[in-house]
PDB file of C-alpha atoms in Angstrom:
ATOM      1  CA  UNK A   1       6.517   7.772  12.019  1.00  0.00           C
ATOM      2  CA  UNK A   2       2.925   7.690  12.344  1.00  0.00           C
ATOM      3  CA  UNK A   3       1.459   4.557  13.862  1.00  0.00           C
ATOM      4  CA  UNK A   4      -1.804   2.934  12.099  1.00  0.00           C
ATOM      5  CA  UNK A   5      -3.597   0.722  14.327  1.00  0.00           C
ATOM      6  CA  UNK A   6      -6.474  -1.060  13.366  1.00  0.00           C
ATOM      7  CA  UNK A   7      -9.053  -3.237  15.238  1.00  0.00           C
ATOM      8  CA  UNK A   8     -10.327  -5.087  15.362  1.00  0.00           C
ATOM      9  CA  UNK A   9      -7.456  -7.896  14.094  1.00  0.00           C
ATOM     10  CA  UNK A  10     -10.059 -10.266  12.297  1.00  0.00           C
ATOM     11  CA  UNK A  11     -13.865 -10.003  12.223  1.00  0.00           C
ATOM     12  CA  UNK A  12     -16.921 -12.461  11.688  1.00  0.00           C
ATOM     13  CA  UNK A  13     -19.773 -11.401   9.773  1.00  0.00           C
ATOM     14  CA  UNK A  14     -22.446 -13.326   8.796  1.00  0.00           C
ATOM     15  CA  UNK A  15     -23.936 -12.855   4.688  1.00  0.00           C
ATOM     16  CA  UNK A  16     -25.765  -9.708   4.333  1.00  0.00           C
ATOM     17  CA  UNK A  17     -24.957  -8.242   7.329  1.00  0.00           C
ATOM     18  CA  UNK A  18     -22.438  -5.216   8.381  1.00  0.00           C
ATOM     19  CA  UNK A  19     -19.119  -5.332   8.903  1.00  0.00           C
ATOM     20  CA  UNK A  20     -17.116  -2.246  10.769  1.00  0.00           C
ATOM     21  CA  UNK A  21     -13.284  -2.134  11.050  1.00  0.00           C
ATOM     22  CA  UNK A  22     -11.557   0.502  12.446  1.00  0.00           C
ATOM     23  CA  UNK A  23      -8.267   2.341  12.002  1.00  0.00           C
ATOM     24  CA  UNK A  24      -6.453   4.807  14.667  1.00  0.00           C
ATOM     25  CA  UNK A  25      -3.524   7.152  13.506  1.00  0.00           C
ATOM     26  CA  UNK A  26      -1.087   7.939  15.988  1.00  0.00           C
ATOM     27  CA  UNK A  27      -1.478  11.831  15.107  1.00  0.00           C
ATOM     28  CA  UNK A  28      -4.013  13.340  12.996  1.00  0.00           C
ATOM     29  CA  UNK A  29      -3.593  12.849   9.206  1.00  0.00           C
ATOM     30  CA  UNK A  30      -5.915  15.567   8.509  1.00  0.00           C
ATOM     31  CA  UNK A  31      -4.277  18.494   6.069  1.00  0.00           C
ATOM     32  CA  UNK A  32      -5.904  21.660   6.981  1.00  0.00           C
ATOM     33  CA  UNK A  33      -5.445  23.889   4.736  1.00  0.00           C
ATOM     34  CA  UNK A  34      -7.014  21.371   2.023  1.00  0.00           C
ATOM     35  CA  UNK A  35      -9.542  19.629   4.723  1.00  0.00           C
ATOM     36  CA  UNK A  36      -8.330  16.538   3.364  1.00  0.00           C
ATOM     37  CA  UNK A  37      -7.635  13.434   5.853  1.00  0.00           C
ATOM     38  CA  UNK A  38      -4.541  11.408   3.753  1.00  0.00           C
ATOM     39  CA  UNK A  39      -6.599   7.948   4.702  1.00  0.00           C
ATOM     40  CA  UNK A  40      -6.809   5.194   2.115  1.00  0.00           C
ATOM     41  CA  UNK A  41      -7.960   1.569   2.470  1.00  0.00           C
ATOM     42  CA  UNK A  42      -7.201  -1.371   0.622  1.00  0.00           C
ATOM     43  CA  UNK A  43      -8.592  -5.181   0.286  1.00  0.00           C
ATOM     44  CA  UNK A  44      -5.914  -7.620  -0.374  1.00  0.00           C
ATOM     45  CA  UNK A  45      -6.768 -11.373  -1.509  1.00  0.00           C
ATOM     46  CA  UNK A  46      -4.521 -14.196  -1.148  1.00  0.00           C
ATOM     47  CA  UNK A  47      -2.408 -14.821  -4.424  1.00  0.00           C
ATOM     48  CA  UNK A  48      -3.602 -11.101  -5.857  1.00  0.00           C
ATOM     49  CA  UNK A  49      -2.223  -7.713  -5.920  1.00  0.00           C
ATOM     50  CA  UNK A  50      -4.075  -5.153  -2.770  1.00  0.00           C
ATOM     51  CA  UNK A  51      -6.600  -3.301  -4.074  1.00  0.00           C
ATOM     52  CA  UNK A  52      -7.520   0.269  -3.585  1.00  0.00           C
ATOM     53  CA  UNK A  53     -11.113   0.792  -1.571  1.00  0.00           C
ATOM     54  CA  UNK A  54     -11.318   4.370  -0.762  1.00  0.00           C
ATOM     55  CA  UNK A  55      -8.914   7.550  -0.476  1.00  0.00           C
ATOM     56  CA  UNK A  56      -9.409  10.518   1.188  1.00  0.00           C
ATOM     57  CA  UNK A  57     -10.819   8.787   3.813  1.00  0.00           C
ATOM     58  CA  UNK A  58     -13.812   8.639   1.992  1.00  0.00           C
ATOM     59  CA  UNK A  59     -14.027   9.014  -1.455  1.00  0.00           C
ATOM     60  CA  UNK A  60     -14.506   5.631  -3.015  1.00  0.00           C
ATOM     61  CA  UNK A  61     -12.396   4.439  -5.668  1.00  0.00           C
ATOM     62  CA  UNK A  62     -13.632   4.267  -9.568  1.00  0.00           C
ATOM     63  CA  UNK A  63     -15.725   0.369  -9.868  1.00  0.00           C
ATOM     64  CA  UNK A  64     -15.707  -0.519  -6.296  1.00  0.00           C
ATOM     65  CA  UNK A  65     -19.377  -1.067  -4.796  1.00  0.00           C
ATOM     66  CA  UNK A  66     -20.937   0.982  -2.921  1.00  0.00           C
ATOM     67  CA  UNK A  67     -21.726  -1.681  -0.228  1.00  0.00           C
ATOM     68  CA  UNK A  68     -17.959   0.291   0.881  1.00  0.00           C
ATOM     69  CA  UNK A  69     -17.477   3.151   2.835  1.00  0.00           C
ATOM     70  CA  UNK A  70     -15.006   5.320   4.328  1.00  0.00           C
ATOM     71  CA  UNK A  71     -16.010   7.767   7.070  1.00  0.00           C
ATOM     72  CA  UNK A  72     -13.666   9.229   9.982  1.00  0.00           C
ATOM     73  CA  UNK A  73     -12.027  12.437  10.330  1.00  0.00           C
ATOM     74  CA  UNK A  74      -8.199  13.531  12.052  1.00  0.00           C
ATOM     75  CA  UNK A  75      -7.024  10.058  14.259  1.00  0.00           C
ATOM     76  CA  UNK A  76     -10.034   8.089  13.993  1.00  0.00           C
ATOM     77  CA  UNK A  77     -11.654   6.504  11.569  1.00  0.00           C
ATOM     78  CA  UNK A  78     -13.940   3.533   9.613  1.00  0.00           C
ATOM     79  CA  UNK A  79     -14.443   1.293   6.983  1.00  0.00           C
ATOM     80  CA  UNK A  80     -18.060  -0.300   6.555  1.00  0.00           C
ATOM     81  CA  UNK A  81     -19.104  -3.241   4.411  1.00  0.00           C
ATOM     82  CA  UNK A  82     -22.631  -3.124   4.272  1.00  0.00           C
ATOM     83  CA  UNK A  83     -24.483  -6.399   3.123  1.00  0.00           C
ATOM     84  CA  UNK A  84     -21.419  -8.990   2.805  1.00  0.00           C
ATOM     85  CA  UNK A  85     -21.114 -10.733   0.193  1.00  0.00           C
ATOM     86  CA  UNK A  86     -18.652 -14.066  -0.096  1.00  0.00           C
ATOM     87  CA  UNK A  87     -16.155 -12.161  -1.990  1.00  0.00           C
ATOM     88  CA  UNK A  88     -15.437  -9.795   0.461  1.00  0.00           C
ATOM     89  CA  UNK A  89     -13.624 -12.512   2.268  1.00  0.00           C
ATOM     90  CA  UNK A  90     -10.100 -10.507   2.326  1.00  0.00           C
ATOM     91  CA  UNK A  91      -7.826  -8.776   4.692  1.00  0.00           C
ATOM     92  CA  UNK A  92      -7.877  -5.487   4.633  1.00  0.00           C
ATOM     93  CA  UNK A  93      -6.107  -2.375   5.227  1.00  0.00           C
ATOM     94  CA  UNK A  94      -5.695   1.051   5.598  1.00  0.00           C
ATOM     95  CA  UNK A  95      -2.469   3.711   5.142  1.00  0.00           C
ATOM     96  CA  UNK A  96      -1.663   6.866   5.660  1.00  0.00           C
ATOM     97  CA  UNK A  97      -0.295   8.908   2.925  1.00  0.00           C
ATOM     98  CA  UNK A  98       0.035  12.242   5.239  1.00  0.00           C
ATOM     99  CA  UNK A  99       3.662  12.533   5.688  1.00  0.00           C
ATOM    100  CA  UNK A 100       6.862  10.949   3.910  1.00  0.00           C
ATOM    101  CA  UNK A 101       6.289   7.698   5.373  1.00  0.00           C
ATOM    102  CA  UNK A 102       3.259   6.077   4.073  1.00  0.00           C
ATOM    103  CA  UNK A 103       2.467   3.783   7.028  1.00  0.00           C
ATOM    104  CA  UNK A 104       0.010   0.504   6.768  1.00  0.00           C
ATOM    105  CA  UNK A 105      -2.174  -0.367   9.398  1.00  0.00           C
ATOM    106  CA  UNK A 106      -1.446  -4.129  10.899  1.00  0.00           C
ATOM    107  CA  UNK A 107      -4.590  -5.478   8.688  1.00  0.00           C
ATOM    108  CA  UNK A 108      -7.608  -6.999   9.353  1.00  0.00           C
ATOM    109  CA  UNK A 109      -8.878 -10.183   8.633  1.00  0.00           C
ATOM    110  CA  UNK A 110     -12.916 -10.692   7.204  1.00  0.00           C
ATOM    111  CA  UNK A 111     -14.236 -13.970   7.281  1.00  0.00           C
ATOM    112  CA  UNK A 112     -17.912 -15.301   6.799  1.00  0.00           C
ATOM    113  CA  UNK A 113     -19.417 -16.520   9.608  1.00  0.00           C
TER     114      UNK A 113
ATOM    115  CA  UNK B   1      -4.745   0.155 -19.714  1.00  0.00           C
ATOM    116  CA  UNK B   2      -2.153   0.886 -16.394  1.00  0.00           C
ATOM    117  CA  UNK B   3       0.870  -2.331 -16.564  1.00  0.00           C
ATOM    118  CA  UNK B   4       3.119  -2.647 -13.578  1.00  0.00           C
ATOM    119  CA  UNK B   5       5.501  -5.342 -14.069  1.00  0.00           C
ATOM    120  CA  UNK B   6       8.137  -6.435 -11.612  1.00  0.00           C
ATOM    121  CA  UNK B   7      11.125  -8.890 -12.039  1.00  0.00           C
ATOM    122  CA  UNK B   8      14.720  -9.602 -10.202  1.00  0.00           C
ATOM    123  CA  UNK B   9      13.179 -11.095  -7.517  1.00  0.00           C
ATOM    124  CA  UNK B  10      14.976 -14.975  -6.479  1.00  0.00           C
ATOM    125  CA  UNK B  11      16.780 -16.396  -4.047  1.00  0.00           C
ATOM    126  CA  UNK B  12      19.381 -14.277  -2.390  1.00  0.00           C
ATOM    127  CA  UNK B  13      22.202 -15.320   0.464  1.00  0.00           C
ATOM    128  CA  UNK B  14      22.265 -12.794   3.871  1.00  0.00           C
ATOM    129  CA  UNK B  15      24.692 -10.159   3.156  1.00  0.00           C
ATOM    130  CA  UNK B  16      23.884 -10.257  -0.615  1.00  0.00           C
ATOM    131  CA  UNK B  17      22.230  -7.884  -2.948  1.00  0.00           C
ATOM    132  CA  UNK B  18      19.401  -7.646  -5.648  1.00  0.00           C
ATOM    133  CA  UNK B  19      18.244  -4.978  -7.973  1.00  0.00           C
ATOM    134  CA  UNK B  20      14.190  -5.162  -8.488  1.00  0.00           C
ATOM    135  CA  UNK B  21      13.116  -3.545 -11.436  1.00  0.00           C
ATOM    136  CA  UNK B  22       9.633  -2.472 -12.382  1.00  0.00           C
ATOM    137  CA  UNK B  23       8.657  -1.924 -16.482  1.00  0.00           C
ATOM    138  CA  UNK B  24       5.309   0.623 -15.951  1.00  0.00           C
ATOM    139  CA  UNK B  25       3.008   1.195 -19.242  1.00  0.00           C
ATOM    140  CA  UNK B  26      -0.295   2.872 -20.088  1.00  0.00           C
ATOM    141  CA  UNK B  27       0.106   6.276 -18.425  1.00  0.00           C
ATOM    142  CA  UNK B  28       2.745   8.784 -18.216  1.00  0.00           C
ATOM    143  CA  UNK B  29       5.325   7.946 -15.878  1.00  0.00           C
ATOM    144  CA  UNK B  30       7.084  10.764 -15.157  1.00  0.00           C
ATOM    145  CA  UNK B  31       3.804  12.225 -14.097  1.00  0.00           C
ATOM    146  CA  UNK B  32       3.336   9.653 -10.877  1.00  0.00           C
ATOM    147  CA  UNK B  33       5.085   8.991  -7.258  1.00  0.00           C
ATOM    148  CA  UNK B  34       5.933   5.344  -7.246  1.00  0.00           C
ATOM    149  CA  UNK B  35       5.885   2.982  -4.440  1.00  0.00           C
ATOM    150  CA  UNK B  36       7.389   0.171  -3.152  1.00  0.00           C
ATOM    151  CA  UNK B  37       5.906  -2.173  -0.494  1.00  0.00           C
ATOM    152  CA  UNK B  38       6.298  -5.296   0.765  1.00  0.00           C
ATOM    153  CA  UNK B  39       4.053  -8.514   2.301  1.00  0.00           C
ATOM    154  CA  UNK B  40       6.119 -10.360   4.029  1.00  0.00           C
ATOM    155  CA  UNK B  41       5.053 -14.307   4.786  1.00  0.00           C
ATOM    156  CA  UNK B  42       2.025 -14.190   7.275  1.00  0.00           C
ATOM    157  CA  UNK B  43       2.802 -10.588   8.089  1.00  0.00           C
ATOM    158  CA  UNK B  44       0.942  -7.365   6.803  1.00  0.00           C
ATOM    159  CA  UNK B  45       1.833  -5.265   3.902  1.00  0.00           C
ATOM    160  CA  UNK B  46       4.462  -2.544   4.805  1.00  0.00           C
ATOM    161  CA  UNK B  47       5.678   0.786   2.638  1.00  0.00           C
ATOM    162  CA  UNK B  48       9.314   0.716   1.973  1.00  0.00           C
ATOM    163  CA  UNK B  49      10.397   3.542   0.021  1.00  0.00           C
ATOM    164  CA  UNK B  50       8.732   6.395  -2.329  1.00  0.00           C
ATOM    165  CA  UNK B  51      10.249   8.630  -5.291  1.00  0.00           C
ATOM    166  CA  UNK B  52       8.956  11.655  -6.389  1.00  0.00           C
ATOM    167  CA  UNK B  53       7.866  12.222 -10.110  1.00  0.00           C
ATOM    168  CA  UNK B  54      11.098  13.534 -11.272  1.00  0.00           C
ATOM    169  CA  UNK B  55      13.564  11.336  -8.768  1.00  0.00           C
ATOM    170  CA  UNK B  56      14.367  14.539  -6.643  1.00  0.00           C
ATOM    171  CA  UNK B  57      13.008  12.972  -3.546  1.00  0.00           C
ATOM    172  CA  UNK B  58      13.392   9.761  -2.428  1.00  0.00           C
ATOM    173  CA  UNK B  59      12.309   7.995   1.661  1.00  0.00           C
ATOM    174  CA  UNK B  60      12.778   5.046   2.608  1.00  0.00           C
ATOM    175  CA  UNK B  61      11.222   3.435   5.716  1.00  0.00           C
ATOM    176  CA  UNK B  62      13.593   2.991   8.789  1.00  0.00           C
ATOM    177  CA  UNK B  63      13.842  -0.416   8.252  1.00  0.00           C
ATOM    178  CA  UNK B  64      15.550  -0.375   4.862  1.00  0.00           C
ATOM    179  CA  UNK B  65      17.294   2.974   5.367  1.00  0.00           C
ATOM    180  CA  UNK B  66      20.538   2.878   4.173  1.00  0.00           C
ATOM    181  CA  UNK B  67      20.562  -0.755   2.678  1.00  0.00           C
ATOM    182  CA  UNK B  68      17.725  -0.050   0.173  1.00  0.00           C
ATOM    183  CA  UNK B  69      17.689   2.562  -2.969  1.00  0.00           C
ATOM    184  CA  UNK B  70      14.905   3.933  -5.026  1.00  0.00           C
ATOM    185  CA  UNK B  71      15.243   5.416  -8.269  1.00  0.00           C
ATOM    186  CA  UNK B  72      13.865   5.595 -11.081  1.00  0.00           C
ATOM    187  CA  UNK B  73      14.499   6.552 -14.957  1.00  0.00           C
ATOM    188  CA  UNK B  74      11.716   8.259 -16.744  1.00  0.00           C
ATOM    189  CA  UNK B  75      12.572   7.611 -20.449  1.00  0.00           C
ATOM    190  CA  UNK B  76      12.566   4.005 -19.854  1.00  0.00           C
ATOM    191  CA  UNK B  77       9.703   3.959 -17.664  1.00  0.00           C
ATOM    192  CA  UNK B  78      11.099   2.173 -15.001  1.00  0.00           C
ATOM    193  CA  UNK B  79      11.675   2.017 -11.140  1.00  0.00           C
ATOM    194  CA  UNK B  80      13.814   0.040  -9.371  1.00  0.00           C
ATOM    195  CA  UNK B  81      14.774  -1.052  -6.408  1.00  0.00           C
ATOM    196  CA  UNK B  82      18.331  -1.183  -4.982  1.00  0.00           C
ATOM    197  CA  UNK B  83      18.512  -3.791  -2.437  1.00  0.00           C
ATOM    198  CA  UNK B  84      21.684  -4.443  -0.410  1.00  0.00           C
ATOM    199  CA  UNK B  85      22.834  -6.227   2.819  1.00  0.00           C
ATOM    200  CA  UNK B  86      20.225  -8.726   3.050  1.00  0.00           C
ATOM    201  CA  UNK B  87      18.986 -10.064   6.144  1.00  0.00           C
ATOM    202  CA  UNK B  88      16.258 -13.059   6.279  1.00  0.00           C
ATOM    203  CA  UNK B  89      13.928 -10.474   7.237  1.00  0.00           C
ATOM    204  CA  UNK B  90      13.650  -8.969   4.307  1.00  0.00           C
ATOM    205  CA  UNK B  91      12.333 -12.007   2.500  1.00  0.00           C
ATOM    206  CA  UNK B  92       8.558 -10.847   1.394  1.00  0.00           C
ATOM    207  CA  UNK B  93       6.705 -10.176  -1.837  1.00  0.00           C
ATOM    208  CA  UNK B  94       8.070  -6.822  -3.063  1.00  0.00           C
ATOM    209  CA  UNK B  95       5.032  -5.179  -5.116  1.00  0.00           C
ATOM    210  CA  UNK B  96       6.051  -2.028  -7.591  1.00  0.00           C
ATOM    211  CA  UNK B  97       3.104   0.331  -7.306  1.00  0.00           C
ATOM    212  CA  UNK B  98       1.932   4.175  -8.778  1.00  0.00           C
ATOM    213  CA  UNK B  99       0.953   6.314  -6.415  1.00  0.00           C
ATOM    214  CA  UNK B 100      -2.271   8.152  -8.139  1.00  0.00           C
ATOM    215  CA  UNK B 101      -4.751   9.259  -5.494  1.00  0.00           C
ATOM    216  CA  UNK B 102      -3.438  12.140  -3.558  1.00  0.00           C
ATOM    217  CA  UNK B 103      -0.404   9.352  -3.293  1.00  0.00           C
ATOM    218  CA  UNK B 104      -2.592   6.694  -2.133  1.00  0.00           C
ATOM    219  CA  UNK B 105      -1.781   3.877  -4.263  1.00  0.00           C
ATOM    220  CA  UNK B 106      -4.177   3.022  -6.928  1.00  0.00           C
ATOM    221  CA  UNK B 107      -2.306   0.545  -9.488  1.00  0.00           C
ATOM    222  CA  UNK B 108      -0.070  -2.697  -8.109  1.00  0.00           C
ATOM    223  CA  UNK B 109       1.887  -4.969  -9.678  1.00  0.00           C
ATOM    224  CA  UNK B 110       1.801  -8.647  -9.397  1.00  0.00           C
ATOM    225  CA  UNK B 111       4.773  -8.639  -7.075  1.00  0.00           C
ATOM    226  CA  UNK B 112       7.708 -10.499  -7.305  1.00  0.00           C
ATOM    227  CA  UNK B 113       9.177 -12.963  -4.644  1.00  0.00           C
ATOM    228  CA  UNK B 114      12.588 -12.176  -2.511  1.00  0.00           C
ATOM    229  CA  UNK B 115      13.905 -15.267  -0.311  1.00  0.00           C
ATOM    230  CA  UNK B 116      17.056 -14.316   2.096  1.00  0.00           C
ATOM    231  CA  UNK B 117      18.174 -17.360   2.814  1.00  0.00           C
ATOM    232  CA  UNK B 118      21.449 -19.670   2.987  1.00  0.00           C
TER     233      UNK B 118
END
């Protein structure tokens, strides 16, 4: 299986600033012969369903702000929050959809600070 | 408008079985992978098994291999979930979902609530 492992495991960010998380497959989940890295992340709320963020490791879902990207290539990669606002308070996550087993990352949790 | 509605969730002894079954409207069914995964209480979400469009091809993760079945019936619109041998680990949110960006997952149900417990 390949391992997703994200860091860090929670995060601080003050309103209107940046926040960075990070996610590291255990082997590349880059296709080649589409140049597509199988990378999605999600934001999950308490009491809601997860939501999708971006796919294709970049390419950001229909109605989601573009305060959200996705940027990373093969094993490594990034999801940036620019400008937080109070509702981004969530955990969030990313998967890999590369091979049969679509593998979560551990999560990460986004508070205010 | 995409619906993903689960139900059969409760509370279940170790050793027992459930069947979760998920209703899907507002797209074509039989044209999506669908997914299950799983939040257990305080843990993270984890994948637990995919079907192909037409049922040819199911996986399950390791931890549900061979206790847990996929399937799925495309005139009726429905997956399910074939849960058997129960252990207290198991207990989690179960959330039906399509699988619509390159198999990313871009609907979710509401989830439904499984308790392995005695």
């Amino acid at each position: 299986d390949i391992v997703m492992t994200q860091s860090p495991d929670s995060l601080a960010v003050s309103l209107g600033e940046r926040a960075t998380i990070n996610c590291k497959s255990s082997q590349s989940v880059l296709y080649s012969s589409n140049n597509k890295n199988y990378l999605a992340w999600y934001q999950h709320k308490p009491g809601q369903p997860p939501k999708l963020l971006i796919y294709w490791a970049s390419t950001r879902e229909s109605g989601v702000p573009d305060r959200f990207s996705g940027s990373g290539s093969g094993t490594d990669f990034t999801l940036t929050i620019n400008s937080l606002q109070a509702e981004d308070v969530a955990l969030y996550y990313c998967q890999q959809y590369y091979n049969t087993f679509h593998t979560f990352g551990q999560g990460t949790k986004l508070e205010i600070k | 408008e995409v619906q993903l509605v689960e139900s059969g969730g409760g509370l279940v002894q170790p050793g027992g079985s459930l069947r979760l079954s998920c209703a899907a409207s507002g797209f074509i069914f039989s044209d999506y992978v669908m997914t299950w995964v799983r939040q257990a209480p305080g843990k993270g979400l984890e994948w637990v098994a995919n079907i192909r469009e037409d049922g040819s091809l199911k996986y399950h993760a390791g931890s549900v291999e061979g206790r847990f079945t996929i399937s799925r019936d495309n005139a009726k619109n429905s997956l399910s979930l074939q849960m058997n041998s129960l252990r207290a680990e198991d207990t989690a949110v179960y959330y039906c979902a399509r699988a619509g960006k390159g198999t990313a997952i871009d609907y979710w149900g509401q989830g439904t609530l499984v308790t392995v417990s005695s």
